[in-house]
Amino acid sequence: MSVKTSGGKLRRRGLPITAYLFMLPTLVLVAVFFVVPVVLIGLISLTDMSSATGLRAPGFVGLENYRRILTHPSAAEIAWATVFYVAVTLVLFNVGLALLVALLTTHVPRRAGFFFRALWLLPRLTPVVVYISMWKYIAAPEPYGIINHHILVPLFGVQGANLLGDAPWVFVVVTNGLIGASFGMIIFTSAIESIPRDQMNAALVDGCGVWQRIRYVIIPWLKWPLLFVTTYQTLSLLTSFEYILVLTEGAYGTRVWSLWAYQVALSNYFGNFQYGFGSALAVMLVVVGIAASFVYLRFFRFGELVQEPKIEDQ
């Protein structure tokens, strides 16, 4: 709520109690399902809790689990694999391809655009096991694999190989990227459709080409959606691992940080579930995610996005 001061300018009052009451359910949900679990995981990460030591009386080890992470022989390799996976998938698919599909489907006849976007939603609607099994069948060695049996061997005479083992990151990025692109496509399409027609028509009258309309009219209107999609998809890629788990189980150098945490804490082949060590891995992901969010807020100039219209200061 804003009131006028003696100088004629507007000054914002504090939010009334009703506003805080409306926000209370959301604050409770965030506290219960995010803050409390993070605190508990942080506490467990300071112990040696595991299935070997027992769950009732874990020993306090301080920062020992974090020291183990920093000195672990696989930590650097897994960290770089995670950075590569998140960066490439985000740029090429979750943001890049999503924005491209949104731009293309909003510049064709409406029914054609709707049909094309519906096709992009099919991978997201398909169960994970079915979706990844299809990709495994595509990449399988000859005579079973579609690429080997129908393309490489008959057309190029190349001996059939295990494509998943030869190019694992190609399939990891593509399988995850096609899923992520559909989410951004919906957000960007909605934002593009909401741009006032007057601005688009004015750009056409001024003689703007397609690229100029995209750069100077459409992209400025997409700052909020770009911030949301980039932040959300970065956090999603950092913490999700189910597609990699079903596709490679982390083999061929495709183990990412979240999958490492899961395998250490909840899926250990030797039966020793290291809850303390796995919790420390998870806490580091939370810290990285929060840091990335602040970087995005600064990069997209979040402060300017939430500023009130200057006309109210007159």
mmCIF file of C-alpha atoms in Angstrom:
data_model
loop_
_atom_site.group_PDB
_atom_site.id
_atom_site.type_symbol
_atom_site.label_atom_id
_atom_site.label_comp_id
_atom_site.label_asym_id
_atom_site.label_seq_id
_atom_site.Cartn_x
_atom_site.Cartn_y
_atom_site.Cartn_z
ATOM 1 C CA MET A 1 0.000 0.000 0.000
ATOM 2 C CA SER A 2 1.343 3.473 -0.916
ATOM 3 C CA VAL A 3 0.536 6.879 0.582
ATOM 4 C CA LYS A 4 1.461 10.394 -0.486
ATOM 5 C CA THR A 5 3.989 12.336 1.561
ATOM 6 C CA SER A 6 3.999 16.125 2.030
ATOM 7 C CA GLY A 7 6.239 16.473 -1.017
ATOM 8 C CA GLY A 8 3.697 14.738 -3.187
ATOM 9 C CA LYS A 9 5.760 11.552 -3.631
ATOM 10 C CA LEU A 10 4.521 8.076 -2.890
ATOM 11 C CA ARG A 11 5.817 6.137 0.084
ATOM 12 C CA ARG A 12 5.122 2.456 0.612
ATOM 13 C CA ARG A 13 3.676 1.442 3.946
ATOM 14 C CA GLY A 14 4.500 -1.791 5.649
ATOM 15 C CA LEU A 15 2.412 -4.763 4.612
ATOM 16 C CA PRO A 16 -0.783 -5.155 6.654
ATOM 17 C CA ILE A 17 -1.226 -8.167 8.893
ATOM 18 C CA THR A 18 -3.622 -9.700 6.331
ATOM 19 C CA ALA A 19 -0.810 -9.987 3.789
ATOM 20 C CA TYR A 20 1.358 -11.900 6.261
ATOM 21 C CA LEU A 21 -1.550 -14.214 7.041
ATOM 22 C CA PHE A 22 -1.929 -15.008 3.343
ATOM 23 C CA MET A 23 1.815 -15.717 3.133
ATOM 24 C CA LEU A 24 1.826 -17.890 6.258
ATOM 25 C CA PRO A 25 0.834 -21.210 4.569
ATOM 26 C CA THR A 26 3.612 -20.803 2.021
ATOM 27 C CA LEU A 27 6.151 -19.940 4.714
ATOM 28 C CA VAL A 28 5.102 -23.004 6.717
ATOM 29 C CA LEU A 29 5.438 -25.280 3.670
ATOM 30 C CA VAL A 30 8.881 -23.886 2.841
ATOM 31 C CA ALA A 31 9.991 -24.312 6.453
ATOM 32 C CA VAL A 32 8.666 -27.867 6.792
ATOM 33 C CA PHE A 33 9.711 -29.257 3.416
ATOM 34 C CA PHE A 34 12.927 -27.303 2.770
ATOM 35 C CA VAL A 35 14.441 -25.566 5.791
ATOM 36 C CA VAL A 36 13.887 -28.384 8.293
ATOM 37 C CA PRO A 37 15.197 -31.156 5.947
ATOM 38 C CA VAL A 38 18.272 -29.072 5.102
ATOM 39 C CA VAL A 39 18.996 -28.526 8.793
ATOM 40 C CA LEU A 40 18.552 -32.250 9.544
ATOM 41 C CA ILE A 41 20.776 -33.270 6.636
ATOM 42 C CA GLY A 42 23.346 -30.727 7.797
ATOM 43 C CA LEU A 43 23.333 -32.255 11.287
ATOM 44 C CA ILE A 44 23.604 -35.809 9.942
ATOM 45 C CA SER A 45 26.562 -34.734 7.779
ATOM 46 C CA LEU A 46 28.493 -34.005 11.000
ATOM 47 C CA THR A 47 28.144 -37.608 12.177
ATOM 48 C CA ASP A 48 29.362 -41.038 11.125
ATOM 49 C CA MET A 49 25.813 -42.348 10.751
ATOM 50 C CA SER A 50 25.678 -45.447 8.570
ATOM 51 C CA SER A 51 24.120 -48.875 8.511
ATOM 52 C CA ALA A 52 27.382 -50.230 9.987
ATOM 53 C CA THR A 53 27.513 -47.914 13.020
ATOM 54 C CA GLY A 54 23.771 -47.975 13.618
ATOM 55 C CA LEU A 55 21.152 -45.237 13.405
ATOM 56 C CA ARG A 56 20.343 -44.748 17.085
ATOM 57 C CA ALA A 57 23.633 -43.414 18.417
ATOM 58 C CA PRO A 58 25.772 -41.990 15.601
ATOM 59 C CA GLY A 59 29.107 -40.529 16.593
ATOM 60 C CA PHE A 60 29.872 -36.839 16.090
ATOM 61 C CA VAL A 61 32.786 -36.414 13.657
ATOM 62 C CA GLY A 62 32.595 -32.686 12.919
ATOM 63 C CA LEU A 63 33.848 -31.787 9.441
ATOM 64 C CA GLU A 64 35.438 -35.185 8.822
ATOM 65 C CA ASN A 65 32.955 -36.102 6.084
ATOM 66 C CA TYR A 66 33.731 -32.859 4.241
ATOM 67 C CA ARG A 67 37.450 -33.564 4.540
ATOM 68 C CA ARG A 68 36.823 -36.993 3.036
ATOM 69 C CA ILE A 69 35.038 -35.359 0.107
ATOM 70 C CA LEU A 70 37.889 -32.943 -0.572
ATOM 71 C CA THR A 71 40.476 -35.746 -0.438
ATOM 72 C CA HIS A 72 38.408 -38.366 -2.258
ATOM 73 C CA PRO A 73 40.149 -39.530 -5.464
ATOM 74 C CA SER A 74 36.926 -39.315 -7.495
ATOM 75 C CA ALA A 75 35.664 -35.968 -6.179
ATOM 76 C CA ALA A 76 37.342 -33.745 -8.795
ATOM 77 C CA GLU A 77 36.283 -35.982 -11.692
ATOM 78 C CA ILE A 78 32.673 -36.126 -10.511
ATOM 79 C CA ALA A 79 32.585 -32.370 -9.877
ATOM 80 C CA TRP A 80 33.809 -31.585 -13.402
ATOM 81 C CA ALA A 81 31.370 -34.131 -14.853
ATOM 82 C CA THR A 82 28.537 -32.372 -12.986
ATOM 83 C CA VAL A 83 29.600 -28.929 -14.233
ATOM 84 C CA PHE A 84 29.828 -30.217 -17.808
ATOM 85 C CA TYR A 85 26.484 -31.986 -17.620
ATOM 86 C CA VAL A 86 24.620 -29.015 -16.122
ATOM 87 C CA ALA A 87 26.211 -26.359 -18.358
ATOM 88 C CA VAL A 88 25.868 -28.193 -21.679
ATOM 89 C CA THR A 89 22.350 -29.489 -21.051
ATOM 90 C CA LEU A 90 21.185 -26.093 -19.780
ATOM 91 C CA VAL A 91 22.625 -24.025 -22.644
ATOM 92 C CA LEU A 92 21.847 -26.371 -25.543
ATOM 93 C CA PHE A 93 18.481 -27.748 -24.470
ATOM 94 C CA ASN A 94 16.786 -26.526 -21.295
ATOM 95 C CA VAL A 95 17.145 -22.862 -22.277
ATOM 96 C CA GLY A 96 18.548 -22.753 -25.814
ATOM 97 C CA LEU A 97 16.349 -25.306 -27.548
ATOM 98 C CA ALA A 98 13.332 -24.363 -25.426
ATOM 99 C CA LEU A 99 13.610 -20.734 -26.531
ATOM 100 C CA LEU A 100 14.170 -21.740 -30.164
ATOM 101 C CA VAL A 101 11.108 -24.015 -30.224
ATOM 102 C CA ALA A 102 9.010 -21.310 -28.549
ATOM 103 C CA LEU A 103 10.088 -18.723 -31.128
ATOM 104 C CA LEU A 104 9.475 -21.053 -34.064
ATOM 105 C CA THR A 105 6.090 -22.302 -32.920
ATOM 106 C CA THR A 106 4.791 -18.804 -32.231
ATOM 107 C CA HIS A 107 5.686 -17.642 -35.747
ATOM 108 C CA VAL A 108 3.776 -20.350 -37.619
ATOM 109 C CA PRO A 109 0.013 -20.901 -37.906
ATOM 110 C CA ARG A 110 -1.498 -21.376 -34.450
ATOM 111 C CA ARG A 111 -2.714 -24.950 -34.953
ATOM 112 C CA ALA A 112 0.607 -26.075 -36.391
ATOM 113 C CA GLY A 113 2.457 -24.491 -33.486
ATOM 114 C CA PHE A 114 0.163 -26.141 -30.955
ATOM 115 C CA PHE A 115 0.621 -29.559 -32.589
ATOM 116 C CA PHE A 116 4.413 -29.197 -32.681
ATOM 117 C CA ARG A 117 4.571 -28.178 -29.015
ATOM 118 C CA ALA A 118 2.378 -31.136 -28.087
ATOM 119 C CA LEU A 119 4.924 -33.462 -29.703
ATOM 120 C CA TRP A 120 7.673 -31.980 -27.534
ATOM 121 C CA LEU A 121 5.673 -32.887 -24.436
ATOM 122 C CA LEU A 122 5.613 -36.608 -25.257
ATOM 123 C CA PRO A 123 9.043 -37.407 -23.691
ATOM 124 C CA ARG A 124 7.963 -35.731 -20.448
ATOM 125 C CA LEU A 125 4.725 -37.739 -20.379
ATOM 126 C CA THR A 126 6.543 -41.034 -20.987
ATOM 127 C CA PRO A 127 7.589 -43.060 -17.887
ATOM 128 C CA VAL A 128 11.320 -42.842 -17.199
ATOM 129 C CA VAL A 129 11.993 -46.561 -17.634
ATOM 130 C CA VAL A 130 10.129 -46.714 -20.970
ATOM 131 C CA TYR A 131 11.791 -43.539 -22.237
ATOM 132 C CA ILE A 132 15.338 -44.622 -21.344
ATOM 133 C CA SER A 133 14.754 -48.190 -22.578
ATOM 134 C CA MET A 134 13.895 -46.714 -25.969
ATOM 135 C CA TRP A 135 17.201 -44.805 -26.033
ATOM 136 C CA LYS A 136 19.114 -47.902 -24.965
ATOM 137 C CA TYR A 137 17.538 -49.764 -27.860
ATOM 138 C CA ILE A 138 18.536 -46.953 -30.231
ATOM 139 C CA ALA A 139 22.176 -47.036 -29.041
ATOM 140 C CA ALA A 140 22.548 -50.820 -28.671
ATOM 141 C CA PRO A 141 25.223 -52.740 -30.651
ATOM 142 C CA GLU A 142 24.386 -54.302 -33.996
ATOM 143 C CA PRO A 143 22.121 -56.151 -34.858
ATOM 144 C CA TYR A 144 19.771 -54.754 -32.192
ATOM 145 C CA GLY A 145 20.564 -51.055 -32.132
ATOM 146 C CA ILE A 146 18.584 -48.876 -34.520
ATOM 147 C CA ILE A 147 21.487 -46.523 -35.289
ATOM 148 C CA ASN A 148 23.955 -49.356 -35.854
ATOM 149 C CA HIS A 149 21.654 -51.716 -37.736
ATOM 150 C CA HIS A 150 19.879 -49.209 -39.980
ATOM 151 C CA ILE A 151 22.375 -46.361 -40.417
ATOM 152 C CA LEU A 152 26.033 -46.983 -39.595
ATOM 153 C CA VAL A 153 26.432 -50.549 -40.873
ATOM 154 C CA PRO A 154 24.395 -50.477 -44.149
ATOM 155 C CA LEU A 155 25.174 -46.897 -45.191
ATOM 156 C CA PHE A 156 28.761 -46.408 -44.035
ATOM 157 C CA GLY A 157 30.006 -49.945 -43.543
ATOM 158 C CA VAL A 158 31.063 -49.121 -40.004
ATOM 159 C CA GLN A 159 31.293 -52.078 -37.680
ATOM 160 C CA GLY A 160 28.551 -51.978 -35.063
ATOM 161 C CA ALA A 161 29.629 -50.769 -31.623
ATOM 162 C CA ASN A 162 28.153 -49.970 -28.255
ATOM 163 C CA LEU A 163 27.326 -46.311 -28.900
ATOM 164 C CA LEU A 164 26.297 -45.744 -25.301
ATOM 165 C CA GLY A 165 29.772 -46.751 -24.167
ATOM 166 C CA ASP A 166 31.566 -44.867 -26.956
ATOM 167 C CA ALA A 167 29.656 -41.583 -26.583
ATOM 168 C CA PRO A 168 27.920 -41.726 -23.191
ATOM 169 C CA TRP A 169 27.658 -37.966 -22.660
ATOM 170 C CA VAL A 170 25.892 -37.479 -25.984
ATOM 171 C CA PHE A 171 23.071 -39.745 -24.864
ATOM 172 C CA VAL A 172 23.031 -38.416 -21.285
ATOM 173 C CA VAL A 173 22.722 -34.810 -22.468
ATOM 174 C CA VAL A 174 20.200 -35.553 -25.223
ATOM 175 C CA THR A 175 17.913 -37.727 -23.090
ATOM 176 C CA ASN A 176 17.846 -35.195 -20.258
ATOM 177 C CA GLY A 177 17.769 -32.182 -22.583
ATOM 178 C CA LEU A 178 14.700 -33.253 -24.520
ATOM 179 C CA ILE A 179 12.826 -33.555 -21.230
ATOM 180 C CA GLY A 180 13.999 -30.181 -19.940
ATOM 181 C CA ALA A 181 13.333 -28.338 -23.207
ATOM 182 C CA SER A 182 9.602 -28.994 -22.983
ATOM 183 C CA PHE A 183 9.345 -27.152 -19.660
ATOM 184 C CA GLY A 184 11.105 -24.025 -20.891
ATOM 185 C CA MET A 185 9.170 -24.174 -24.163
ATOM 186 C CA ILE A 186 5.851 -23.818 -22.311
ATOM 187 C CA ILE A 187 7.086 -20.901 -20.184
ATOM 188 C CA PHE A 188 8.656 -19.025 -23.115
ATOM 189 C CA THR A 189 5.665 -19.620 -25.379
ATOM 190 C CA SER A 190 3.283 -18.177 -22.806
ATOM 191 C CA ALA A 191 5.521 -15.135 -22.360
ATOM 192 C CA ILE A 192 5.832 -14.521 -26.109
ATOM 193 C CA GLU A 193 2.079 -14.841 -26.607
ATOM 194 C CA SER A 194 1.522 -12.211 -23.888
ATOM 195 C CA ILE A 195 3.608 -9.538 -25.643
ATOM 196 C CA PRO A 196 1.288 -6.689 -26.707
ATOM 197 C CA ARG A 197 0.501 -6.862 -30.407
ATOM 198 C CA ASP A 198 0.986 -3.110 -30.669
ATOM 199 C CA GLN A 199 4.702 -3.477 -30.010
ATOM 200 C CA MET A 200 5.107 -6.239 -32.582
ATOM 201 C CA ASN A 201 3.148 -4.255 -35.168
ATOM 202 C CA ALA A 202 5.162 -1.115 -34.440
ATOM 203 C CA ALA A 203 8.368 -3.069 -35.008
ATOM 204 C CA LEU A 204 7.049 -4.296 -38.355
ATOM 205 C CA VAL A 205 6.066 -0.758 -39.372
ATOM 206 C CA ASP A 206 9.562 0.455 -38.461
ATOM 207 C CA GLY A 207 11.016 -2.130 -40.830
ATOM 208 C CA CYS A 208 12.521 -4.477 -38.220
ATOM 209 C CA GLY A 209 13.576 -7.872 -39.498
ATOM 210 C CA VAL A 210 12.986 -11.149 -37.690
ATOM 211 C CA TRP A 211 16.278 -11.050 -35.776
ATOM 212 C CA GLN A 212 15.752 -7.403 -34.788
ATOM 213 C CA ARG A 213 12.254 -8.166 -33.475
ATOM 214 C CA ILE A 214 13.634 -11.070 -31.450
ATOM 215 C CA ARG A 215 16.542 -9.051 -30.054
ATOM 216 C CA TYR A 216 14.870 -5.720 -29.317
ATOM 217 C CA VAL A 217 11.225 -6.657 -28.684
ATOM 218 C CA ILE A 218 10.853 -10.296 -27.646
ATOM 219 C CA ILE A 219 14.000 -10.920 -25.573
ATOM 220 C CA PRO A 220 13.498 -7.854 -23.308
ATOM 221 C CA TRP A 221 10.024 -9.181 -22.498
ATOM 222 C CA LEU A 222 11.492 -12.558 -21.535
ATOM 223 C CA LYS A 223 13.770 -11.425 -18.701
ATOM 224 C CA TRP A 224 11.499 -12.819 -15.978
ATOM 225 C CA PRO A 225 10.883 -16.154 -17.772
ATOM 226 C CA LEU A 226 14.603 -16.476 -18.586
ATOM 227 C CA LEU A 227 15.515 -15.889 -14.942
ATOM 228 C CA PHE A 228 12.948 -18.414 -13.735
ATOM 229 C CA VAL A 229 13.728 -21.136 -16.300
ATOM 230 C CA THR A 230 17.501 -20.774 -15.968
ATOM 231 C CA THR A 231 17.427 -20.884 -12.179
ATOM 232 C CA TYR A 232 14.873 -23.675 -11.925
ATOM 233 C CA GLN A 233 16.523 -25.858 -14.538
ATOM 234 C CA THR A 234 19.995 -25.370 -13.071
ATOM 235 C CA LEU A 235 18.771 -26.520 -9.661
ATOM 236 C CA SER A 236 16.862 -29.374 -11.281
ATOM 237 C CA LEU A 237 19.913 -30.599 -13.197
ATOM 238 C CA LEU A 238 22.098 -30.319 -10.102
ATOM 239 C CA THR A 239 19.812 -32.479 -7.985
ATOM 240 C CA SER A 240 18.199 -34.923 -10.437
ATOM 241 C CA PHE A 241 19.857 -38.158 -11.497
ATOM 242 C CA GLU A 242 17.106 -40.656 -12.322
ATOM 243 C CA TYR A 243 17.654 -40.579 -16.097
ATOM 244 C CA ILE A 244 21.406 -41.087 -15.694
ATOM 245 C CA LEU A 245 20.785 -43.846 -13.144
ATOM 246 C CA VAL A 246 18.549 -45.803 -15.520
ATOM 247 C CA LEU A 247 20.679 -45.059 -18.606
ATOM 248 C CA THR A 248 24.231 -45.735 -17.385
ATOM 249 C CA GLU A 249 24.111 -46.095 -13.563
ATOM 250 C CA GLY A 250 27.037 -43.654 -13.550
ATOM 251 C CA ALA A 251 29.256 -45.869 -15.729
ATOM 252 C CA TYR A 252 31.483 -44.557 -18.549
ATOM 253 C CA GLY A 253 32.410 -41.521 -16.441
ATOM 254 C CA THR A 254 28.848 -40.192 -16.258
ATOM 255 C CA ARG A 255 28.457 -40.195 -12.483
ATOM 256 C CA VAL A 256 27.320 -36.764 -11.330
ATOM 257 C CA TRP A 257 27.344 -35.365 -7.791
ATOM 258 C CA SER A 258 23.695 -36.070 -6.952
ATOM 259 C CA LEU A 259 24.010 -39.663 -8.210
ATOM 260 C CA TRP A 260 27.155 -40.087 -6.121
ATOM 261 C CA ALA A 261 25.300 -38.908 -3.021
ATOM 262 C CA TYR A 262 22.434 -41.306 -3.741
ATOM 263 C CA GLN A 263 24.701 -44.303 -4.319
ATOM 264 C CA VAL A 264 26.749 -43.620 -1.197
ATOM 265 C CA ALA A 265 23.787 -43.039 1.124
ATOM 266 C CA LEU A 266 20.993 -45.190 -0.273
ATOM 267 C CA SER A 267 22.234 -47.607 -2.947
ATOM 268 C CA ASN A 268 25.551 -49.072 -1.852
ATOM 269 C CA TYR A 269 26.409 -52.406 -3.437
ATOM 270 C CA PHE A 270 28.290 -53.486 -0.317
ATOM 271 C CA GLY A 271 25.338 -52.877 1.985
ATOM 272 C CA ASN A 272 27.054 -50.153 4.035
ATOM 273 C CA PHE A 273 24.819 -47.125 3.619
ATOM 274 C CA GLN A 274 26.937 -44.110 4.598
ATOM 275 C CA TYR A 275 24.260 -41.644 5.612
ATOM 276 C CA GLY A 276 26.673 -39.133 7.129
ATOM 277 C CA PHE A 277 28.984 -39.032 4.118
ATOM 278 C CA GLY A 278 26.054 -38.948 1.692
ATOM 279 C CA SER A 279 24.459 -36.108 3.665
ATOM 280 C CA ALA A 280 27.675 -34.105 3.388
ATOM 281 C CA LEU A 281 27.572 -34.574 -0.391
ATOM 282 C CA ALA A 282 23.943 -33.367 -0.409
ATOM 283 C CA VAL A 283 24.767 -30.300 1.722
ATOM 284 C CA MET A 284 27.441 -29.274 -0.764
ATOM 285 C CA LEU A 285 24.828 -29.458 -3.527
ATOM 286 C CA VAL A 286 22.533 -27.189 -1.513
ATOM 287 C CA VAL A 287 25.341 -24.654 -1.042
ATOM 288 C CA VAL A 288 26.195 -24.701 -4.755
ATOM 289 C CA GLY A 289 22.521 -24.325 -5.686
ATOM 290 C CA ILE A 290 22.049 -21.310 -3.410
ATOM 291 C CA ALA A 291 25.232 -19.708 -4.750
ATOM 292 C CA ALA A 292 24.099 -20.271 -8.354
ATOM 293 C CA SER A 293 20.724 -18.689 -7.573
ATOM 294 C CA PHE A 294 22.386 -15.528 -6.247
ATOM 295 C CA VAL A 295 24.615 -15.369 -9.336
ATOM 296 C CA TYR A 296 21.563 -15.574 -11.611
ATOM 297 C CA LEU A 297 19.736 -12.899 -9.616
ATOM 298 C CA ARG A 298 22.733 -10.611 -10.067
ATOM 299 C CA PHE A 299 23.232 -11.474 -13.745
ATOM 300 C CA PHE A 300 19.578 -10.843 -14.667
ATOM 301 C CA ARG A 301 19.500 -7.696 -12.474
ATOM 302 C CA PHE A 302 16.719 -8.905 -10.243
ATOM 303 C CA GLY A 303 16.642 -5.581 -8.387
ATOM 304 C CA GLU A 304 15.682 -3.752 -11.571
ATOM 305 C CA LEU A 305 13.031 -6.333 -12.439
ATOM 306 C CA VAL A 306 11.171 -5.797 -9.169
ATOM 307 C CA GLN A 307 11.380 -2.000 -9.154
ATOM 308 C CA GLU A 308 8.120 -0.080 -9.213
ATOM 309 C CA PRO A 309 7.276 1.910 -12.357
ATOM 310 C CA LYS A 310 9.001 5.273 -12.247
ATOM 311 C CA ILE A 311 5.724 7.020 -12.993
ATOM 312 C CA GLU A 312 4.670 6.349 -9.384
ATOM 313 C CA ASP A 313 7.538 8.519 -8.116
ATOM 314 C CA GLN A 314 6.224 11.613 -9.875
#
